[in-house]
Short mmCIF file of C-alpha atoms in Angstrom, two decimals:
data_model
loop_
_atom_site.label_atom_id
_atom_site.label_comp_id
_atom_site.label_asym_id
_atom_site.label_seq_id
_atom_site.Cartn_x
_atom_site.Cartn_y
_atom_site.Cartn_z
CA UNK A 1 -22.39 -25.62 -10.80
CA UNK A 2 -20.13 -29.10 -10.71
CA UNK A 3 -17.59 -29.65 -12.85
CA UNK A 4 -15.62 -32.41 -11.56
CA UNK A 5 -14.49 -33.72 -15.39
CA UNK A 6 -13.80 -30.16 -16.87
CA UNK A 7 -10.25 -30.67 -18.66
CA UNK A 8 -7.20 -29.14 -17.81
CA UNK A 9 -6.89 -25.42 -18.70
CA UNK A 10 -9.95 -25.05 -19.40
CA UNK A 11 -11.33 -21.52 -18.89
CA UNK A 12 -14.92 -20.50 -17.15
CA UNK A 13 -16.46 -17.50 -18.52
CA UNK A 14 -20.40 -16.72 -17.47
CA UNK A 15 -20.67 -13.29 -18.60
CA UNK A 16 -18.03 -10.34 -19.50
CA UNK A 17 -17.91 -10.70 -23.25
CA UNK A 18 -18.34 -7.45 -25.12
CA UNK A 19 -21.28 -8.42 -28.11
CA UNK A 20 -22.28 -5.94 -30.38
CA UNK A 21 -21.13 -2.77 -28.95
CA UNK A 22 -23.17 -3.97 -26.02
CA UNK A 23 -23.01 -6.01 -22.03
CA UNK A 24 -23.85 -9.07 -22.22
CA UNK A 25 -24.35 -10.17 -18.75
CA UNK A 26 -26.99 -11.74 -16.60
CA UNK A 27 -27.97 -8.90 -14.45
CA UNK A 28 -30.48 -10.65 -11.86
CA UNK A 29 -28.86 -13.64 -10.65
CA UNK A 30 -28.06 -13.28 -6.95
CA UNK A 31 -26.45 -16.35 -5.61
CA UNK A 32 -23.79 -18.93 -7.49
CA UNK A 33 -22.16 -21.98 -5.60
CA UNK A 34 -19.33 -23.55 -7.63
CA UNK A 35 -18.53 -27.13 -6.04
CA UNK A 36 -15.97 -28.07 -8.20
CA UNK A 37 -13.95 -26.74 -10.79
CA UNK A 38 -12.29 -29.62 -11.88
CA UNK A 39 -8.87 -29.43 -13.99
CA UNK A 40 -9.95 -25.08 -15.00
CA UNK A 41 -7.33 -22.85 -14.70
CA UNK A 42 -8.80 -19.78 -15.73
CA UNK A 43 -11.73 -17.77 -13.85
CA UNK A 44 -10.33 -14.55 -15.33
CA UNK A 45 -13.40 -11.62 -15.35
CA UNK A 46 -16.00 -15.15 -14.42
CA UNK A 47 -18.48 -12.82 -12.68
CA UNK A 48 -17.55 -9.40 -14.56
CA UNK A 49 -21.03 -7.05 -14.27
CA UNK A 50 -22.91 -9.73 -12.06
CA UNK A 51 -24.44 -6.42 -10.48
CA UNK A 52 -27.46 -8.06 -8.33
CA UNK A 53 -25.04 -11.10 -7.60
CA UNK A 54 -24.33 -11.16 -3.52
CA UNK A 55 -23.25 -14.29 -2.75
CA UNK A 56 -20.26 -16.11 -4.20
CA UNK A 57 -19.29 -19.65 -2.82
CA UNK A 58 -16.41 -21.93 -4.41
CA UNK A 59 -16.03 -24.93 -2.63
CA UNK A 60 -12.90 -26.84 -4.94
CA UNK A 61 -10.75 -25.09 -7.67
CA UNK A 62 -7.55 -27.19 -6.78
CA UNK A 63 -6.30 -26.32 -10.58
CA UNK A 64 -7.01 -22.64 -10.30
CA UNK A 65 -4.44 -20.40 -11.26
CA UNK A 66 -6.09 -17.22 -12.88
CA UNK A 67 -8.51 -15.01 -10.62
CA UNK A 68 -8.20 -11.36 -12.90
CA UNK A 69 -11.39 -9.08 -12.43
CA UNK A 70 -13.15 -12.00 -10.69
CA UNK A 71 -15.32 -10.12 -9.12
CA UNK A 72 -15.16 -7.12 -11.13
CA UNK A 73 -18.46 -4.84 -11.47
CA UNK A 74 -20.13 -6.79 -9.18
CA UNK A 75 -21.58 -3.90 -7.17
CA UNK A 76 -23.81 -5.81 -4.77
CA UNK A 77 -21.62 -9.04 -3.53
CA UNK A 78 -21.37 -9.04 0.24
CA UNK A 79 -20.08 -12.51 0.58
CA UNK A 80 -17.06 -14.53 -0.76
CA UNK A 81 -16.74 -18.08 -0.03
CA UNK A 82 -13.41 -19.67 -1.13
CA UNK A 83 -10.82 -22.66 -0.60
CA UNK A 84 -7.34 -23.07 -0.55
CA UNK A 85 -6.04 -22.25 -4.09
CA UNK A 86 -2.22 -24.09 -4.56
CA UNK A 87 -1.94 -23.64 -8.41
CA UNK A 88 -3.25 -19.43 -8.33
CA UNK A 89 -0.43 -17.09 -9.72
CA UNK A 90 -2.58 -14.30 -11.03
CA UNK A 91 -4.94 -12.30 -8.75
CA UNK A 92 -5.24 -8.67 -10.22
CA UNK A 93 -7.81 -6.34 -10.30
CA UNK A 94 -9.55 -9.20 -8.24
CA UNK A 95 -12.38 -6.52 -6.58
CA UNK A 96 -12.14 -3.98 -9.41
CA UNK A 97 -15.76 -2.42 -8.76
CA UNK A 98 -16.74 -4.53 -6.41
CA UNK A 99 -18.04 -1.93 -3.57
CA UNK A 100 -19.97 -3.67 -1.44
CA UNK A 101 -17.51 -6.47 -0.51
CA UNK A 102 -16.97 -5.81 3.89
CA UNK A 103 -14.85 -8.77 4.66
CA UNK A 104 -12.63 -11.15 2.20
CA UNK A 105 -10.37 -14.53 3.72
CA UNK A 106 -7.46 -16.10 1.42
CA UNK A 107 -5.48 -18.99 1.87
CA UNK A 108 -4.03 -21.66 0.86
CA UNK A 109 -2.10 -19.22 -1.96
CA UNK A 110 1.23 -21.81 -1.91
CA UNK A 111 1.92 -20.71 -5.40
CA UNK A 112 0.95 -17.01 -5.94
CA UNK A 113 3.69 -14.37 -5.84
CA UNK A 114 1.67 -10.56 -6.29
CA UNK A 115 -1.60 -8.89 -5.42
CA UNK A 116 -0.76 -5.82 -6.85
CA UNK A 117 -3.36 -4.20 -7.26
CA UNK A 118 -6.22 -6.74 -6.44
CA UNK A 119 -8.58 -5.07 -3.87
CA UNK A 120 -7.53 -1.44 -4.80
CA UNK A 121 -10.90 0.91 -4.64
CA UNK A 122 -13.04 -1.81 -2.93
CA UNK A 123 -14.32 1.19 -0.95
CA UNK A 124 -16.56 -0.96 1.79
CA UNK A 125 -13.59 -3.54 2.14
CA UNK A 126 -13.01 -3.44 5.99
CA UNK A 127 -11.51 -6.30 7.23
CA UNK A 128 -9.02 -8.49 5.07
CA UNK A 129 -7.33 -11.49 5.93
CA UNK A 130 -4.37 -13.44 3.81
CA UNK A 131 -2.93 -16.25 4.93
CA UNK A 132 -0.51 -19.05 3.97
CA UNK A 133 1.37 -16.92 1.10
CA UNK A 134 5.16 -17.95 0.90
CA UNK A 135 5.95 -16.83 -2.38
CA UNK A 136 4.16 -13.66 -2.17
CA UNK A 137 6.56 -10.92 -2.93
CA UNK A 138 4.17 -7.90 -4.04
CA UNK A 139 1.80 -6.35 -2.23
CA UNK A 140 2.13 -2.74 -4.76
CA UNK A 141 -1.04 -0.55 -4.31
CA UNK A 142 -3.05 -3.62 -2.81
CA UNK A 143 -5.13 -1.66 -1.13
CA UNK A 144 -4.67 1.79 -2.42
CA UNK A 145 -8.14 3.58 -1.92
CA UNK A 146 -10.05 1.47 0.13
CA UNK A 147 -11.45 4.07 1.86
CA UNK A 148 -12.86 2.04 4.65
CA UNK A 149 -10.34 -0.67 5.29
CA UNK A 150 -9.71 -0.60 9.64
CA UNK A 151 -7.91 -4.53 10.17
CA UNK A 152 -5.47 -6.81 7.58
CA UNK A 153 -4.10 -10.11 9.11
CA UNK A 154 -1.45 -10.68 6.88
CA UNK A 155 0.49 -13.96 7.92
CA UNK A 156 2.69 -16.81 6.28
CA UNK A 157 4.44 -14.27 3.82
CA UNK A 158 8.20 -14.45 4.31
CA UNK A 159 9.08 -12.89 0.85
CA UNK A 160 7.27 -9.63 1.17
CA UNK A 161 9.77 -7.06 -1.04
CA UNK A 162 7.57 -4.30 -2.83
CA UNK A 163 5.04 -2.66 -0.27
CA UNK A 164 4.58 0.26 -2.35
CA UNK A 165 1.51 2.31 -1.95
CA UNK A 166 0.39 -0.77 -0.50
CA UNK A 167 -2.17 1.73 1.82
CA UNK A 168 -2.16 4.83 -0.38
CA UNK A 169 -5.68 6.44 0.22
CA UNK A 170 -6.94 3.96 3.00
CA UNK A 171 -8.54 6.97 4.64
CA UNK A 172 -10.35 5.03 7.94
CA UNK A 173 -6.73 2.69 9.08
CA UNK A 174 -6.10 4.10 12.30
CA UNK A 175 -3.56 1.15 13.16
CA UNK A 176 -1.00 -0.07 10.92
CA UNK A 177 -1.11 -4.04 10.84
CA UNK A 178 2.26 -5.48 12.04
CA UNK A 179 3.23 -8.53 9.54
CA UNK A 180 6.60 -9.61 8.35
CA UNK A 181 8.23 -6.96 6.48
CA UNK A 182 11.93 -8.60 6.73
CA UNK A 183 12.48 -9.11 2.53
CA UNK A 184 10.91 -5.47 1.64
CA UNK A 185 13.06 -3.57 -0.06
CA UNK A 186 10.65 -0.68 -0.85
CA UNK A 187 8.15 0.94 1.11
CA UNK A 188 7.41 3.97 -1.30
CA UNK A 189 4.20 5.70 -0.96
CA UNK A 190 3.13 2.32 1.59
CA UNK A 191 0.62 4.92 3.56
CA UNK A 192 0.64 8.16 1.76
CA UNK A 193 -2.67 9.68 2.14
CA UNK A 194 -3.75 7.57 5.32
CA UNK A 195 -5.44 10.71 7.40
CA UNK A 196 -6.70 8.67 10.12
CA UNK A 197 -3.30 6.42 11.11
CA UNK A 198 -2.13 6.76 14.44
CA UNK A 199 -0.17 3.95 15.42
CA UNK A 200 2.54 2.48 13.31
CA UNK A 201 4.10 -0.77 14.20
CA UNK A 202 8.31 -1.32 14.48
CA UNK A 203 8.91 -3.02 11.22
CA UNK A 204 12.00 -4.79 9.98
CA UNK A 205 12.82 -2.42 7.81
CA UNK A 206 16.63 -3.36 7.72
CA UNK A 207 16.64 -4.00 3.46
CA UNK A 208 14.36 -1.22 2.32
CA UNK A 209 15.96 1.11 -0.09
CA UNK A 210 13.46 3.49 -0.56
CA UNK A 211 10.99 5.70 1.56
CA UNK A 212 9.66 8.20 -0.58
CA UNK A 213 6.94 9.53 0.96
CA UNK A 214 5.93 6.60 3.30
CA UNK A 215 4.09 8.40 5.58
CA UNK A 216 2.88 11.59 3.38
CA UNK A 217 -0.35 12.81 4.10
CA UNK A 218 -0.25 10.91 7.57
CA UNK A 219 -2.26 14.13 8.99
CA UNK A 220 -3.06 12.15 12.75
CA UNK A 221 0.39 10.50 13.18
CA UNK A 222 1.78 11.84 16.13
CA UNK A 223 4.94 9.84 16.57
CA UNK A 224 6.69 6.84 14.75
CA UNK A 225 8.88 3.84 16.34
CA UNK A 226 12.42 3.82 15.56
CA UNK A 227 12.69 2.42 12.13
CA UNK A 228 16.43 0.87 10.79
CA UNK A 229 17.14 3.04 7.73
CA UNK A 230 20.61 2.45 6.94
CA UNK A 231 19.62 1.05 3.77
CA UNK A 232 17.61 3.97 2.23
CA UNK A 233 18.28 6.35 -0.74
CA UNK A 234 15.39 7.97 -1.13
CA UNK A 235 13.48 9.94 1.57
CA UNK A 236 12.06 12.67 -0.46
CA UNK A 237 8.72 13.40 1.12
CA UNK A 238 8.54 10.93 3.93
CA UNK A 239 6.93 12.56 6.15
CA UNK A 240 5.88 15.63 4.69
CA UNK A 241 2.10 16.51 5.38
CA UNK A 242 2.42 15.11 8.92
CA UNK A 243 0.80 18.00 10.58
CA UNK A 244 0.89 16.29 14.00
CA UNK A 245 4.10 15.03 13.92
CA UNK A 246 6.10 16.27 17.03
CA UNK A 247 9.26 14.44 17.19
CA UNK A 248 10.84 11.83 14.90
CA UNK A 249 13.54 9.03 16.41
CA UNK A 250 16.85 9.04 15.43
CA UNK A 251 17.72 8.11 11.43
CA UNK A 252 20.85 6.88 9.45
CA UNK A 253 21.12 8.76 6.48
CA UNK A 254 24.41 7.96 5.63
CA UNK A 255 23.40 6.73 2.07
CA UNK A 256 20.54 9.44 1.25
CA UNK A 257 20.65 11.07 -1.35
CA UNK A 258 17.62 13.42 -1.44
CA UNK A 259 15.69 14.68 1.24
CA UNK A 260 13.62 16.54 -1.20
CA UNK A 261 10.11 17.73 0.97
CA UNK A 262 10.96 15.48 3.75
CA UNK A 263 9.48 17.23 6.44
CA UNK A 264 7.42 19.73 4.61
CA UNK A 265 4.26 21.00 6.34
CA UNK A 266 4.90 19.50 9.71
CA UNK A 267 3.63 22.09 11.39
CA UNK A 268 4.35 20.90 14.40
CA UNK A 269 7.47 19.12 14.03
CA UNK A 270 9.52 21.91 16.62
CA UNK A 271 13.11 19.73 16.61
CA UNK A 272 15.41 17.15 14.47
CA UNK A 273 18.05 14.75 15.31
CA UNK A 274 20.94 15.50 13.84
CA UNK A 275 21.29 13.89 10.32
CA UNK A 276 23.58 12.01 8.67
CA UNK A 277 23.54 14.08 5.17
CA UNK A 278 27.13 13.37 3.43
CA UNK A 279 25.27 12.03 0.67
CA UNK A 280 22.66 14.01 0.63
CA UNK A 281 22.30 16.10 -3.54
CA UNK A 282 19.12 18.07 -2.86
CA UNK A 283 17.58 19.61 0.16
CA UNK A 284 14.43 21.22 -2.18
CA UNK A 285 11.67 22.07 0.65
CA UNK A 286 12.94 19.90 2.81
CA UNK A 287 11.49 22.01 5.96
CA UNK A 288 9.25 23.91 3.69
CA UNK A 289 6.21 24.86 6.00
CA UNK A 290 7.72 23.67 9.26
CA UNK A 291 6.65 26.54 11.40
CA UNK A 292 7.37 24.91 14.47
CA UNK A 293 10.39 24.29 13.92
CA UNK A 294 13.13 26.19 16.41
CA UNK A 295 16.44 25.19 15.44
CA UNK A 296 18.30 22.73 13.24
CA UNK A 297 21.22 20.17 14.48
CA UNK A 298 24.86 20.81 12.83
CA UNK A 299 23.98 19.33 8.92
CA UNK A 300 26.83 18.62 6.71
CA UNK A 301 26.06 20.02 3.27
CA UNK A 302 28.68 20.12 1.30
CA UNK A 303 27.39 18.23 -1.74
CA UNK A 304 23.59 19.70 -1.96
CA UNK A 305 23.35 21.34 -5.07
CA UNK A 306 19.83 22.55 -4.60
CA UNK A 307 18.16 24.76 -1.55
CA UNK A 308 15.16 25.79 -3.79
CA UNK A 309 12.33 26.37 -0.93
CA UNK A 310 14.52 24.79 1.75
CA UNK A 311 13.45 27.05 4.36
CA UNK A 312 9.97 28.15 3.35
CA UNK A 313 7.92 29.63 5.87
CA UNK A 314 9.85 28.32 8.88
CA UNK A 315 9.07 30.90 10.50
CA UNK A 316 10.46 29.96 13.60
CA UNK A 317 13.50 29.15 13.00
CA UNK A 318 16.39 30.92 14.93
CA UNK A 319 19.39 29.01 13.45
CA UNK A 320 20.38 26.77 10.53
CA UNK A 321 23.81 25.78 10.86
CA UNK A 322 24.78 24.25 7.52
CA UNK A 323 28.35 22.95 7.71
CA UNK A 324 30.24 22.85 4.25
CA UNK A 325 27.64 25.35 2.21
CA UNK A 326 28.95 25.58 -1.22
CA UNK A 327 25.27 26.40 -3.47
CA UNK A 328 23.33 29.34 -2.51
CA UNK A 329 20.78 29.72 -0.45
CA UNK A 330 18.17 31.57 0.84
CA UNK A 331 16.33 32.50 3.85
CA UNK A 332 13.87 34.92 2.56
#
């Protein structure tokens, strides 16, 4: 296909359109080249149920700006071919069903500001790599169940702010990818559910405001770098799930303000640092399930208002001292 003279926002659409109650889609085509896409803007859902289609190659598409469900359905493409896209703002659901995809390369994305979303479930996805991105500020649930993802070079993305559940699910990452995390402000969820990780890089976490449960589920993770936290809220559930988890480095709390589950089920989590916990409203299973654990540092709780399951199972635990009490509490 070559369509050097197609006028400006025009939109390419070779099968997806719902007819009768019925697909209509060409089912046996294998291979499409696209040379040049001219002035079109939209490829939104181009390929949607291509299922024998296994190679895609765009050579030009310097007007591009709409990628949605590209490549959706297409259950047998094992190669991706495509340029630099300036002018592309809109990239979701880019992979939705596509599970046979190993490898993908982006560049060139000077304009495009999310990918939310866009290879989530591409289960054979193993290797990823985005560059040239400046305005990219979303990465939320990018790659959230692919199940098989082991490398990401992420470069060129100074604006990086939501990497929520960014991860969630990726079940074979055994090292986290070090990119620049300097602009996040959230890292909620980023690798919940990421059994295999074992290595997690120091990121700039100096802005981030919230890490609920950034590392739940993390069943392999032994240890984690010293992280700056002195911007977080939230840390309900951060590490909880972290079965191998011995130690954890020193952590400013001073602006918590729940710890709800934090280190619940770290089974072999035996010792804290002492925490900064002034702010700090509810303390609900916060060491629920820590049976390691020996002994808690001085904690200052004078304005938790819940215990509920604080102490659940800890049994281990010789002393607690809780500086301030003023809710009940219970050690049963």
């Amino acid at each position: 296909i070559s369509l050097p003279r197609a006028a400006a926002g025009a939109s390419l659409v070779l099968c997806g359109y719902e007819r009768y109650g019925s697909w209509d889609y060409l089912g046996s085509i294998e291979k499409i080249v696209i040379h040049d896409a001219g002035g079109a803007t939209n490829f939104n859902w181009l390929l949607y149920y291509f299922g024998a289609l296994r190679v895609l190659s765009l050579h030009k598409a310097t007007a591009l700006e709409a990628i949605d469900g590209l490549f959706g359905n297409c259950g047998s493409l094992d190669q991706i071919e495509l340029p630099a896209l300036p002018a592309l703002t809109s990239a979701s659901e880019l992979l939705y069903g596509a599970t046979a995809l190993r490898e993908l390369r982006l560049h060139g994305l000077s304009s495009l500001t999310s990918l939310g979303g866009s290879f989530q479930d591409a289960t054979a996805l193993e290797q990823v790599w985005i560059e040239e991105a400046p305005l990219l500020t979303s990465t939320a649930s990018a790659f959230q169940g692919c199940t098989s993802l082991r490398e990401l070079e992420l470069s060129g993305t100074p604006r990086l702010s939501d990497l929520s559940q960014m991860f969630s699910g990726c079940t074979a990452l055994i090292t986290a990818p070090s990119f620049d995390t300097s602009a996040a402000t959230t890292m909620a969820s980023m690798f919940e559910g990421c059994t295999a990780l074992r290595e997690v890089p120091r990121y700039d976490t100096r802005r981030v405001n919230t890490m609920e449960s950034l590392f739940s589920g993390c069943q392999a993770l032994a240890s984690i770098p010293p992280l700056d936290t002195s911007a977080v809220r939230d840390m309900r559930w951060m590490f909880s799930g972290c079965w191998a988890l011995t130690h954890i480095p020193q952590l400013d709390t001073r602006l918590v303000e729940t710890m709800e589950g934090m280190f619940s089920s770290c089974y072999a989590l035996a010792t804290i640092p002492r925490l900064a916990s002034g702010s700090v409203v509810s303390m609900n299973g916060t060491f629920s399930g820590c049976y390691a654990l020996l002994q808690l540092p001085p904690l200052a709780v004078a304005g938790v208002r819940e215990f509920w399951s604080c102490f659940s199972s800890c049994v281990s635990l010789a002393a607690a001292p809780l500086e301030g009490i003023s809710a009940s509490i219970s050690f049963w």
